[in-house]
Amino acid sequence: MRPVLRLSPFAGSQAGLLLALLAAGAAPALGQGAPAESPRPDRQPVAPPALAWTRGWMPLAATGIPQFLSAHPEWDGRGVLIGILDSGVDAGVAGLGSTSTGRPKILDLRDFSGEGTILLSVVTPSPRQDTVALAGHRLAGMRRVRGTAGGPWYAGFFRERALGQPPSSDVNDNGRDTDSLMVVVARASDGWILFADTDGDGSLANERPVRDYLQGRETFGWHRPGEPTPLTIAVNFSDRAPSASSAPSPPSVRLVFDTEAHGTHVAGIAAGRGIGGVIGFDGVAPGAQLLGLKISRNDFGGITTTGSVVMAMDYAIRFAASRKLPLVLNMSFGVGNEREGAARLDWLVDSILAAHPHVVFVTSAGNDGPGLSTLGFPGSARRAITVGGIQAAAFLPGPARAEPVLYFSSRGGELDKPDVVAPGTAYSTVPLWNRGDEFKSGTSMASPHVAGLAALLASAALDQRRSVAAEDLRRALRGSARPSPAQTAVDAGAGLPDVTAAWGILEGPAPAAEFDVDLPGRPGATAAFAIGNPDTSLTFRITRRRGDVPMNLAFSSDAPWLAAPGPIRFDRPTAAITVRQTSPAQPGTYTGTVRARAEGVAGTVFSLVSTVIVPLTREASPFRAAPRIPPGGQHRVTFAADSGRPFFLRVEAGGRSEQLIAALHQPGGQPILGDNGIPGGPDTLAAVYDVDGRDARAGFYEAVAVAPPDQPVTARFTVAHSPVGLRVAPVPPDSMAVTLRVLTDSATSGLLRFGMLGAERTFQVDAQGSRDVTVAVTVPSWAEELIADLELEPAQWPDFTDFGFAAVDQTGRILEKEPANYSRTRMSVALPSRPAGETVNLVLAPGFADPESRASWQARVTVRLHAAQPAVLAARGGDAFQLAPRATTQFHSWLGPTPWPLPPGFRPLFLFIVEGSGSTWTWQLPLTP
């Protein structure tokens, strides 16, 4: 489950975001900085923390936090525990040391991912030489260890290369990521201890023992002599079950660290205090304490592992209960829903929260927007507070104006989600190795903001001796929110919360019941969603979660085409409520919300949401549209496409100084494979999506144009489809036939060109359980690029929390990683010059929602190897064609021997190009028997 973090193409990168702020006069010039993916080598902050504080780059004002804490300074989260389910938390950064009352900020750090597991072997020290050796590695200074702990002694390795790519994997900061760092473990009188040669002098003589973090909050880290450690590491020890032999068993040892920097950044937003060493530069709830719950292995892109989410939640709930602390959990992770509401993780999260109704669970909506039905799980869990992202005023150029929803923030559609939105960009805490990347953007950053708000409210309730359930907090946050301008409930939920208004709601009466909303016949859906323009009655099933006191409910609608029912008295466990929908006739996307309110209770009790899409085209046909979009707004165009038929989308900004973001979503809502959300300008700077024939799917695509936050834009949409279909087949013994068929009612002419592009092979994987599976690919010397498509069974996707996909070379170096966000993903791997016959291993890393799952699973991996230059082929009789409507023609070509030797099992891969009427259409297809 990768961290949900995105950069804004309006800015180009986080350094670009800063430059945009500087250019707008938001701060004095500081130099260019560096992209988020490559922090500055001098490890200087991208901007001084003091400047970030004065400029409001931890955007607390957006939700009224400064005013709330000014009026109630003791309601700053003190007495509340926030669990950060993430990539880890680095305890060594300034801002995560203590709370506003001087208590330790981080109470515990635990690893549930297994990434930091150290495999131990028994070692025998050499007293005469005062050394210990394992696998060719030797450490001196064992007298220091023996003086602290008696035998037996154990040793193991922390291997840098297994951690991913530098700079985070260069743990000891020596400029390379190939080291195996030896640790020694033994049992002292007060428990297990670990020794490491942190300064690299080859000896443990000057090192200190490190105990389990919970025992004394001790940490360590490798570093260059005299330099600070780039990565702070904690240790988790646990005793193993006794073995059958009489020999003592080594402990289970896991190192806890953050080589993604994501969890550390999230923690600072939720509860940082004195970020960067600046007094007063705080996160949302500086009085709260933290649990760092590492649920992801970061080597393959921050992916959760089997059961890690559930185990982390269980640990946090038991930890908080034993200390009688109110608990807020934040999970800024998620993957895309194939079918909304079906995920096993959602069911598990909802079950856990139902059993612990006072535990608050806040999670990010995802970064797959701006298309509809893109909200990921566990954001689709009913009892979660799901958060989308806005761009706060502090990051907008020019004078303050309406704060727009971030273009990439995932949207609802079949779900009445997100619940609220919050600032999705912040300057926050990062490990030393990631310094220079203090700005991060994504709904990952919005979620901890709301988790911090929940901690403020829980702290206030604790001070007032009020008992509030998680559902009360969600109702208060939703009820306090101001709607985002020009955004609907599926874009921004209830809107941007205000913490003072939320506390006012909590002080008032609570509803006598909680409710769930379902649509009969659509399991998991909590909102109506239809493509077409039906006039119909919609029936929602309303189920009471708790409470049996009759309630008087009144309804109101915010859309003239969606009629609310009259008042009802809810006095039964379940009721069917019907609304009347008279959909607009004009093409467009329409969302309406019917809100239910209870007599004497502030805020909405439940909502009935309906979205209707009237497509611009109902069959694959060309069109143009040129809507005007307000600042920060978006316009959606829905159109039909055919399977295997190439098409292009062009989105151009109308004015010479205008710019926009254009996105394309497949039928079902998934973003188009490859980069989605690309900048577009006028004329030749337009955003263009060329969809190859192999990728085109039958159904309705959604194209979205988003205006920048500071200016309106005219978006000129153009969609055109290939006028011909194409098929290819071998003709024994040594030829190929290419068939073209006209798909329109117009005569068509053009040219057919083709050539051999490389080679293709499909691997079928049948596996069981959560162990990594490797597909070995023999790479020829002529291949300069490897493209791998991973396809999982969509029906099984809800069983996973994650699925890692990475390319690893023979030395174990990770060449590329592309964790799956849906059941189909694509990874492109550049192949520098290498010897013929070298192997690239494609590693599939499943993570199931259920701990200890042994479920079977299947996958298909299609590998394409591209040569530097295609081998051009010619058709016998020429390459021109002129065809009547619906007519068919066939071209033949002699193949001859392949220009490159193909690896075993691979077939020739061809690129076919049809040119005509100023357009070009492509198909990448293998020659299949």
PDB file of C-alpha atoms in Angstrom, residues 75-318:
ATOM      1  CA  TRP A  75      -6.590  21.715  24.449  1.00  0.00           C
ATOM      2  CA  ASP A  76      -3.573  21.160  22.218  1.00  0.00           C
ATOM      3  CA  GLY A  77      -3.839  17.379  22.046  1.00  0.00           C
ATOM      4  CA  ARG A  78      -2.342  16.699  25.478  1.00  0.00           C
ATOM      5  CA  GLY A  79      -3.552  13.451  26.949  1.00  0.00           C
ATOM      6  CA  VAL A  80      -4.230  11.998  23.481  1.00  0.00           C
ATOM      7  CA  LEU A  81      -2.221   9.380  21.571  1.00  0.00           C
ATOM      8  CA  ILE A  82      -1.903   9.514  17.775  1.00  0.00           C
ATOM      9  CA  GLY A  83      -0.813   6.326  16.032  1.00  0.00           C
ATOM     10  CA  ILE A  84       0.982   6.862  12.710  1.00  0.00           C
ATOM     11  CA  LEU A  85       0.490   3.780  10.500  1.00  0.00           C
ATOM     12  CA  ASP A  86       3.055   4.539   7.845  1.00  0.00           C
ATOM     13  CA  SER A  87       6.592   4.031   6.543  1.00  0.00           C
ATOM     14  CA  GLY A  88       8.135   4.547   9.980  1.00  0.00           C
ATOM     15  CA  VAL A  89       8.961   7.607  12.062  1.00  0.00           C
ATOM     16  CA  ASP A  90      12.483   8.957  12.539  1.00  0.00           C
ATOM     17  CA  ALA A  91      12.824   9.797  16.220  1.00  0.00           C
ATOM     18  CA  GLY A  92      15.984  11.831  15.695  1.00  0.00           C
ATOM     19  CA  VAL A  93      14.513  14.830  13.893  1.00  0.00           C
ATOM     20  CA  ALA A  94      13.942  18.205  15.527  1.00  0.00           C
ATOM     21  CA  GLY A  95      10.233  18.566  16.181  1.00  0.00           C
ATOM     22  CA  LEU A  96       9.505  15.042  17.393  1.00  0.00           C
ATOM     23  CA  GLY A  97      11.301  15.218  20.740  1.00  0.00           C
ATOM     24  CA  SER A  98       8.733  16.329  23.311  1.00  0.00           C
ATOM     25  CA  THR A  99       5.189  17.570  23.757  1.00  0.00           C
ATOM     26  CA  SER A 100       4.037  20.987  24.908  1.00  0.00           C
ATOM     27  CA  THR A 101       4.039  19.673  28.506  1.00  0.00           C
ATOM     28  CA  GLY A 102       7.570  18.256  28.269  1.00  0.00           C
ATOM     29  CA  ARG A 103       6.547  14.623  27.918  1.00  0.00           C
ATOM     30  CA  PRO A 104       8.276  12.354  25.410  1.00  0.00           C
ATOM     31  CA  LYS A 105       6.704  12.889  22.000  1.00  0.00           C
ATOM     32  CA  ILE A 106       7.173   9.322  20.724  1.00  0.00           C
ATOM     33  CA  LEU A 107       6.097   6.629  23.159  1.00  0.00           C
ATOM     34  CA  ASP A 108       6.953   3.653  20.991  1.00  0.00           C
ATOM     35  CA  LEU A 109       8.221   2.645  17.566  1.00  0.00           C
ATOM     36  CA  ARG A 110       7.158  -0.774  16.201  1.00  0.00           C
ATOM     37  CA  ASP A 111       7.808  -2.557  12.931  1.00  0.00           C
ATOM     38  CA  PHE A 112       4.985  -4.678  11.498  1.00  0.00           C
ATOM     39  CA  SER A 113       6.380  -4.812   7.966  1.00  0.00           C
ATOM     40  CA  GLY A 114       9.298  -7.167   8.535  1.00  0.00           C
ATOM     41  CA  GLU A 115      11.576  -4.994   6.415  1.00  0.00           C
ATOM     42  CA  GLY A 116      14.001  -4.469   9.268  1.00  0.00           C
ATOM     43  CA  THR A 117      14.244  -8.126  10.301  1.00  0.00           C
ATOM     44  CA  ILE A 118      17.799  -9.205  11.156  1.00  0.00           C
ATOM     45  CA  LEU A 119      18.574 -12.907  10.754  1.00  0.00           C
ATOM     46  CA  LEU A 120      20.884 -13.952  13.576  1.00  0.00           C
ATOM     47  CA  SER A 121      23.541 -16.632  13.798  1.00  0.00           C
ATOM     48  CA  VAL A 122      25.398 -17.858  16.863  1.00  0.00           C
ATOM     49  CA  VAL A 123      28.940 -16.446  16.979  1.00  0.00           C
ATOM     50  CA  THR A 124      31.886 -17.283  19.202  1.00  0.00           C
ATOM     51  CA  PRO A 125      34.124 -14.360  20.144  1.00  0.00           C
ATOM     52  CA  SER A 126      37.878 -14.742  20.068  1.00  0.00           C
ATOM     53  CA  PRO A 127      38.995 -13.626  23.556  1.00  0.00           C
ATOM     54  CA  ARG A 128      42.648 -13.469  22.540  1.00  0.00           C
ATOM     55  CA  GLN A 129      41.963 -11.176  19.589  1.00  0.00           C
ATOM     56  CA  ASP A 130      38.935  -9.492  21.201  1.00  0.00           C
ATOM     57  CA  THR A 131      36.987  -9.950  17.921  1.00  0.00           C
ATOM     58  CA  VAL A 132      33.919 -11.626  16.517  1.00  0.00           C
ATOM     59  CA  ALA A 133      33.486 -12.747  12.915  1.00  0.00           C
ATOM     60  CA  LEU A 134      30.594 -13.764  10.644  1.00  0.00           C
ATOM     61  CA  ALA A 135      30.539 -14.452   6.898  1.00  0.00           C
ATOM     62  CA  GLY A 136      33.903 -12.781   6.318  1.00  0.00           C
ATOM     63  CA  HIS A 137      33.062  -9.692   8.398  1.00  0.00           C
ATOM     64  CA  ARG A 138      34.940  -9.008  11.613  1.00  0.00           C
ATOM     65  CA  LEU A 139      34.395  -6.588  14.494  1.00  0.00           C
ATOM     66  CA  ALA A 140      36.830  -5.833  17.301  1.00  0.00           C
ATOM     67  CA  GLY A 141      35.966  -4.599  20.790  1.00  0.00           C
ATOM     68  CA  MET A 142      34.009  -7.657  21.901  1.00  0.00           C
ATOM     69  CA  ARG A 143      35.299  -7.121  25.442  1.00  0.00           C
ATOM     70  CA  ARG A 144      32.803  -4.240  25.599  1.00  0.00           C
ATOM     71  CA  VAL A 145      29.946  -6.605  24.740  1.00  0.00           C
ATOM     72  CA  ARG A 146      31.112  -9.384  27.054  1.00  0.00           C
ATOM     73  CA  GLY A 147      31.344  -6.932  29.923  1.00  0.00           C
ATOM     74  CA  THR A 148      27.688  -6.043  29.447  1.00  0.00           C
ATOM     75  CA  ALA A 149      26.115  -9.378  28.545  1.00  0.00           C
ATOM     76  CA  GLY A 150      27.116 -12.993  28.839  1.00  0.00           C
ATOM     77  CA  GLY A 151      26.782 -15.539  26.057  1.00  0.00           C
ATOM     78  CA  PRO A 152      25.491 -16.897  23.905  1.00  0.00           C
ATOM     79  CA  TRP A 153      26.182 -14.119  21.394  1.00  0.00           C
ATOM     80  CA  TYR A 154      24.500 -13.636  18.072  1.00  0.00           C
ATOM     81  CA  ALA A 155      25.308 -11.577  14.987  1.00  0.00           C
ATOM     82  CA  GLY A 156      23.576 -10.626  11.768  1.00  0.00           C
ATOM     83  CA  PHE A 157      23.615  -8.083   8.967  1.00  0.00           C
ATOM     84  CA  PHE A 158      21.655  -4.997   7.952  1.00  0.00           C
ATOM     85  CA  ARG A 159      22.113  -4.960   4.178  1.00  0.00           C
ATOM     86  CA  GLU A 160      21.878  -1.607   2.438  1.00  0.00           C
ATOM     87  CA  ARG A 161      21.165  -2.895  -1.052  1.00  0.00           C
ATOM     88  CA  ALA A 162      17.947  -4.559   0.122  1.00  0.00           C
ATOM     89  CA  LEU A 163      16.590  -1.157   1.198  1.00  0.00           C
ATOM     90  CA  GLY A 164      16.099   0.259  -2.284  1.00  0.00           C
ATOM     91  CA  GLN A 165      17.789   3.177  -3.942  1.00  0.00           C
ATOM     92  CA  PRO A 166      20.030   5.884  -2.449  1.00  0.00           C
ATOM     93  CA  PRO A 167      20.195   8.277  -0.731  1.00  0.00           C
ATOM     94  CA  SER A 168      18.026   6.594   1.908  1.00  0.00           C
ATOM     95  CA  SER A 169      19.725   3.205   1.461  1.00  0.00           C
ATOM     96  CA  ASP A 170      23.199   4.640   2.117  1.00  0.00           C
ATOM     97  CA  VAL A 171      22.643   4.034   5.804  1.00  0.00           C
ATOM     98  CA  ASN A 172      26.219   4.677   6.948  1.00  0.00           C
ATOM     99  CA  ASP A 173      26.606   7.740   4.705  1.00  0.00           C
ATOM    100  CA  ASN A 174      29.803   6.598   2.973  1.00  0.00           C
ATOM    101  CA  GLY A 175      28.649   7.317  -0.577  1.00  0.00           C
ATOM    102  CA  ARG A 176      27.670   3.792  -1.572  1.00  0.00           C
ATOM    103  CA  ASP A 177      24.737   1.512  -0.870  1.00  0.00           C
ATOM    104  CA  THR A 178      26.446  -1.886  -1.030  1.00  0.00           C
ATOM    105  CA  ASP A 179      27.457  -2.311   2.612  1.00  0.00           C
ATOM    106  CA  SER A 180      26.436  -5.159   4.891  1.00  0.00           C
ATOM    107  CA  LEU A 181      26.447  -3.659   8.374  1.00  0.00           C
ATOM    108  CA  MET A 182      27.079  -6.167  11.139  1.00  0.00           C
ATOM    109  CA  VAL A 183      25.269  -6.072  14.493  1.00  0.00           C
ATOM    110  CA  VAL A 184      25.862  -8.138  17.629  1.00  0.00           C
ATOM    111  CA  VAL A 185      23.041  -9.177  19.966  1.00  0.00           C
ATOM    112  CA  ALA A 186      23.160 -10.605  23.487  1.00  0.00           C
ATOM    113  CA  ARG A 187      21.024 -10.784  26.605  1.00  0.00           C
ATOM    114  CA  ALA A 188      21.934  -8.472  29.469  1.00  0.00           C
ATOM    115  CA  SER A 189      20.475  -8.520  32.971  1.00  0.00           C
ATOM    116  CA  ASP A 190      17.682  -6.147  31.913  1.00  0.00           C
ATOM    117  CA  GLY A 191      16.889  -7.742  28.560  1.00  0.00           C
ATOM    118  CA  TRP A 192      18.194  -8.050  25.031  1.00  0.00           C
ATOM    119  CA  ILE A 193      20.709  -5.504  23.746  1.00  0.00           C
ATOM    120  CA  LEU A 194      22.228  -4.701  20.358  1.00  0.00           C
ATOM    121  CA  PHE A 195      25.683  -3.345  19.536  1.00  0.00           C
ATOM    122  CA  ALA A 196      26.638  -1.800  16.195  1.00  0.00           C
ATOM    123  CA  ASP A 197      29.816  -0.221  14.884  1.00  0.00           C
ATOM    124  CA  THR A 198      28.055   3.093  14.291  1.00  0.00           C
ATOM    125  CA  ASP A 199      31.161   5.160  13.479  1.00  0.00           C
ATOM    126  CA  GLY A 200      32.698   2.609  11.110  1.00  0.00           C
ATOM    127  CA  ASP A 201      36.020   2.236  12.968  1.00  0.00           C
ATOM    128  CA  GLY A 202      35.731  -1.558  13.004  1.00  0.00           C
ATOM    129  CA  SER A 203      35.325  -1.808  16.773  1.00  0.00           C
ATOM    130  CA  LEU A 204      32.527  -1.985  19.347  1.00  0.00           C
ATOM    131  CA  ALA A 205      34.779  -0.747  22.134  1.00  0.00           C
ATOM    132  CA  ASN A 206      33.351   2.770  22.117  1.00  0.00           C
ATOM    133  CA  GLU A 207      29.732   1.792  21.334  1.00  0.00           C
ATOM    134  CA  ARG A 208      26.779   1.745  23.690  1.00  0.00           C
ATOM    135  CA  PRO A 209      24.162  -0.989  23.978  1.00  0.00           C
ATOM    136  CA  VAL A 210      20.728  -0.324  22.448  1.00  0.00           C
ATOM    137  CA  ARG A 211      17.616  -1.802  24.044  1.00  0.00           C
ATOM    138  CA  ASP A 212      14.087  -2.202  22.779  1.00  0.00           C
ATOM    139  CA  TYR A 213      12.648   1.248  22.098  1.00  0.00           C
ATOM    140  CA  LEU A 214       9.764   0.732  24.487  1.00  0.00           C
ATOM    141  CA  GLN A 215      12.210  -0.033  27.299  1.00  0.00           C
ATOM    142  CA  GLY A 216      14.069   3.275  27.250  1.00  0.00           C
ATOM    143  CA  ARG A 217      13.413   5.078  23.927  1.00  0.00           C
ATOM    144  CA  GLU A 218      16.978   4.359  22.797  1.00  0.00           C
ATOM    145  CA  THR A 219      18.041   4.733  19.170  1.00  0.00           C
ATOM    146  CA  PHE A 220      21.222   4.478  17.134  1.00  0.00           C
ATOM    147  CA  GLY A 221      22.450   5.065  13.606  1.00  0.00           C
ATOM    148  CA  TRP A 222      25.508   4.556  11.431  1.00  0.00           C
ATOM    149  CA  HIS A 223      27.376   7.666  10.350  1.00  0.00           C
ATOM    150  CA  ARG A 224      30.671   9.077   9.180  1.00  0.00           C
ATOM    151  CA  PRO A 225      33.060   9.959  12.021  1.00  0.00           C
ATOM    152  CA  GLY A 226      32.111  13.284  13.528  1.00  0.00           C
ATOM    153  CA  GLU A 227      28.957  13.571  11.421  1.00  0.00           C
ATOM    154  CA  PRO A 228      25.292  13.110  12.439  1.00  0.00           C
ATOM    155  CA  THR A 229      23.476   9.944  11.457  1.00  0.00           C
ATOM    156  CA  PRO A 230      21.358  10.286   8.308  1.00  0.00           C
ATOM    157  CA  LEU A 231      18.880   7.639   9.506  1.00  0.00           C
ATOM    158  CA  THR A 232      17.773   7.141  13.100  1.00  0.00           C
ATOM    159  CA  ILE A 233      17.056   3.491  13.938  1.00  0.00           C
ATOM    160  CA  ALA A 234      15.171   1.873  16.807  1.00  0.00           C
ATOM    161  CA  VAL A 235      15.202  -1.792  17.809  1.00  0.00           C
ATOM    162  CA  ASN A 236      12.348  -4.199  18.529  1.00  0.00           C
ATOM    163  CA  PHE A 237      13.161  -7.409  20.377  1.00  0.00           C
ATOM    164  CA  SER A 238      10.841 -10.324  21.056  1.00  0.00           C
ATOM    165  CA  ASP A 239      11.558 -13.780  22.409  1.00  0.00           C
ATOM    166  CA  ARG A 240      11.013 -16.723  20.132  1.00  0.00           C
ATOM    167  CA  ALA A 241       9.184 -19.860  21.198  1.00  0.00           C
ATOM    168  CA  PRO A 242      11.608 -22.364  22.758  1.00  0.00           C
ATOM    169  CA  SER A 243      13.124 -24.765  20.271  1.00  0.00           C
ATOM    170  CA  ALA A 244      13.069 -28.555  20.553  1.00  0.00           C
ATOM    171  CA  SER A 245      16.785 -28.587  21.268  1.00  0.00           C
ATOM    172  CA  SER A 246      18.322 -27.539  24.542  1.00  0.00           C
ATOM    173  CA  ALA A 247      20.215 -24.691  22.878  1.00  0.00           C
ATOM    174  CA  PRO A 248      18.885 -21.210  23.725  1.00  0.00           C
ATOM    175  CA  SER A 249      16.952 -19.482  20.936  1.00  0.00           C
ATOM    176  CA  PRO A 250      18.016 -16.117  19.564  1.00  0.00           C
ATOM    177  CA  PRO A 251      15.461 -13.336  19.812  1.00  0.00           C
ATOM    178  CA  SER A 252      13.489 -11.942  16.940  1.00  0.00           C
ATOM    179  CA  VAL A 253      15.153  -8.633  16.041  1.00  0.00           C
ATOM    180  CA  ARG A 254      13.629  -5.927  13.894  1.00  0.00           C
ATOM    181  CA  LEU A 255      15.125  -2.536  13.186  1.00  0.00           C
ATOM    182  CA  VAL A 256      12.632   0.309  12.828  1.00  0.00           C
ATOM    183  CA  PHE A 257      13.467   3.162  10.447  1.00  0.00           C
ATOM    184  CA  ASP A 258      11.978   5.445   7.811  1.00  0.00           C
ATOM    185  CA  THR A 259      13.714   5.157   4.443  1.00  0.00           C
ATOM    186  CA  GLU A 260      10.664   6.665   2.721  1.00  0.00           C
ATOM    187  CA  ALA A 261      10.527   9.873   4.833  1.00  0.00           C
ATOM    188  CA  HIS A 262       6.761   9.752   4.419  1.00  0.00           C
ATOM    189  CA  GLY A 263       5.798   8.701   7.947  1.00  0.00           C
ATOM    190  CA  THR A 264       8.142  11.207   9.556  1.00  0.00           C
ATOM    191  CA  HIS A 265       6.599  14.018   7.512  1.00  0.00           C
ATOM    192  CA  VAL A 266       3.086  12.864   8.396  1.00  0.00           C
ATOM    193  CA  ALA A 267       3.968  12.686  12.107  1.00  0.00           C
ATOM    194  CA  GLY A 268       5.186  16.281  12.077  1.00  0.00           C
ATOM    195  CA  ILE A 269       1.933  17.508  10.553  1.00  0.00           C
ATOM    196  CA  ALA A 270      -0.186  15.646  13.097  1.00  0.00           C
ATOM    197  CA  ALA A 271       1.715  16.519  16.256  1.00  0.00           C
ATOM    198  CA  GLY A 272       5.142  18.081  15.666  1.00  0.00           C
ATOM    199  CA  ARG A 273       6.446  20.617  18.163  1.00  0.00           C
ATOM    200  CA  GLY A 274       9.363  22.931  17.441  1.00  0.00           C
ATOM    201  CA  ILE A 275       9.858  21.746  13.875  1.00  0.00           C
ATOM    202  CA  GLY A 276      13.393  22.399  12.682  1.00  0.00           C
ATOM    203  CA  GLY A 277      14.262  23.613  16.180  1.00  0.00           C
ATOM    204  CA  VAL A 278      12.021  26.689  15.825  1.00  0.00           C
ATOM    205  CA  ILE A 279      10.006  27.395  18.987  1.00  0.00           C
ATOM    206  CA  GLY A 280       6.355  27.776  18.067  1.00  0.00           C
ATOM    207  CA  PHE A 281       6.655  26.000  14.722  1.00  0.00           C
ATOM    208  CA  ASP A 282       4.233  23.209  15.512  1.00  0.00           C
ATOM    209  CA  GLY A 283       1.998  20.677  13.867  1.00  0.00           C
ATOM    210  CA  VAL A 284      -1.738  20.539  14.466  1.00  0.00           C
ATOM    211  CA  ALA A 285      -1.686  18.952  17.951  1.00  0.00           C
ATOM    212  CA  PRO A 286       1.680  19.695  19.598  1.00  0.00           C
ATOM    213  CA  GLY A 287       0.513  18.361  22.946  1.00  0.00           C
ATOM    214  CA  ALA A 288      -0.313  14.877  21.628  1.00  0.00           C
ATOM    215  CA  GLN A 289       2.010  11.900  21.901  1.00  0.00           C
ATOM    216  CA  LEU A 290       2.840   9.544  19.050  1.00  0.00           C
ATOM    217  CA  LEU A 291       3.101   5.866  18.228  1.00  0.00           C
ATOM    218  CA  GLY A 292       5.215   5.137  15.165  1.00  0.00           C
ATOM    219  CA  LEU A 293       3.707   2.011  13.581  1.00  0.00           C
ATOM    220  CA  LYS A 294       5.714   0.927  10.546  1.00  0.00           C
ATOM    221  CA  ILE A 295       3.396  -1.022   8.232  1.00  0.00           C
ATOM    222  CA  SER A 296       5.330  -0.778   4.982  1.00  0.00           C
ATOM    223  CA  ARG A 297       8.507  -2.092   3.455  1.00  0.00           C
ATOM    224  CA  ASN A 298       9.919   0.831   1.570  1.00  0.00           C
ATOM    225  CA  ASP A 299      12.252  -1.038  -0.783  1.00  0.00           C
ATOM    226  CA  PHE A 300       9.530  -1.669  -3.367  1.00  0.00           C
ATOM    227  CA  GLY A 301       7.900   1.716  -3.054  1.00  0.00           C
ATOM    228  CA  GLY A 302       6.284   1.734   0.372  1.00  0.00           C
ATOM    229  CA  ILE A 303       4.086  -1.350   0.260  1.00  0.00           C
ATOM    230  CA  THR A 304       2.239  -2.851   3.178  1.00  0.00           C
ATOM    231  CA  THR A 305       2.803  -6.489   3.999  1.00  0.00           C
ATOM    232  CA  THR A 306       0.360  -9.227   4.860  1.00  0.00           C
ATOM    233  CA  GLY A 307      -1.561  -8.353   8.013  1.00  0.00           C
ATOM    234  CA  SER A 308       0.601  -5.347   8.876  1.00  0.00           C
ATOM    235  CA  VAL A 309      -2.326  -2.905   9.036  1.00  0.00           C
ATOM    236  CA  VAL A 310      -4.459  -5.117  11.272  1.00  0.00           C
ATOM    237  CA  MET A 311      -1.527  -6.006  13.546  1.00  0.00           C
ATOM    238  CA  ALA A 312      -0.559  -2.344  13.901  1.00  0.00           C
ATOM    239  CA  MET A 313      -4.139  -1.329  14.733  1.00  0.00           C
ATOM    240  CA  ASP A 314      -4.409  -4.115  17.319  1.00  0.00           C
ATOM    241  CA  TYR A 315      -1.112  -3.114  18.953  1.00  0.00           C
ATOM    242  CA  ALA A 316      -2.077   0.562  19.099  1.00  0.00           C
ATOM    243  CA  ILE A 317      -5.491  -0.148  20.613  1.00  0.00           C
ATOM    244  CA  ARG A 318      -4.008  -2.381  23.320  1.00  0.00           C
TER     245      ARG A 318
END
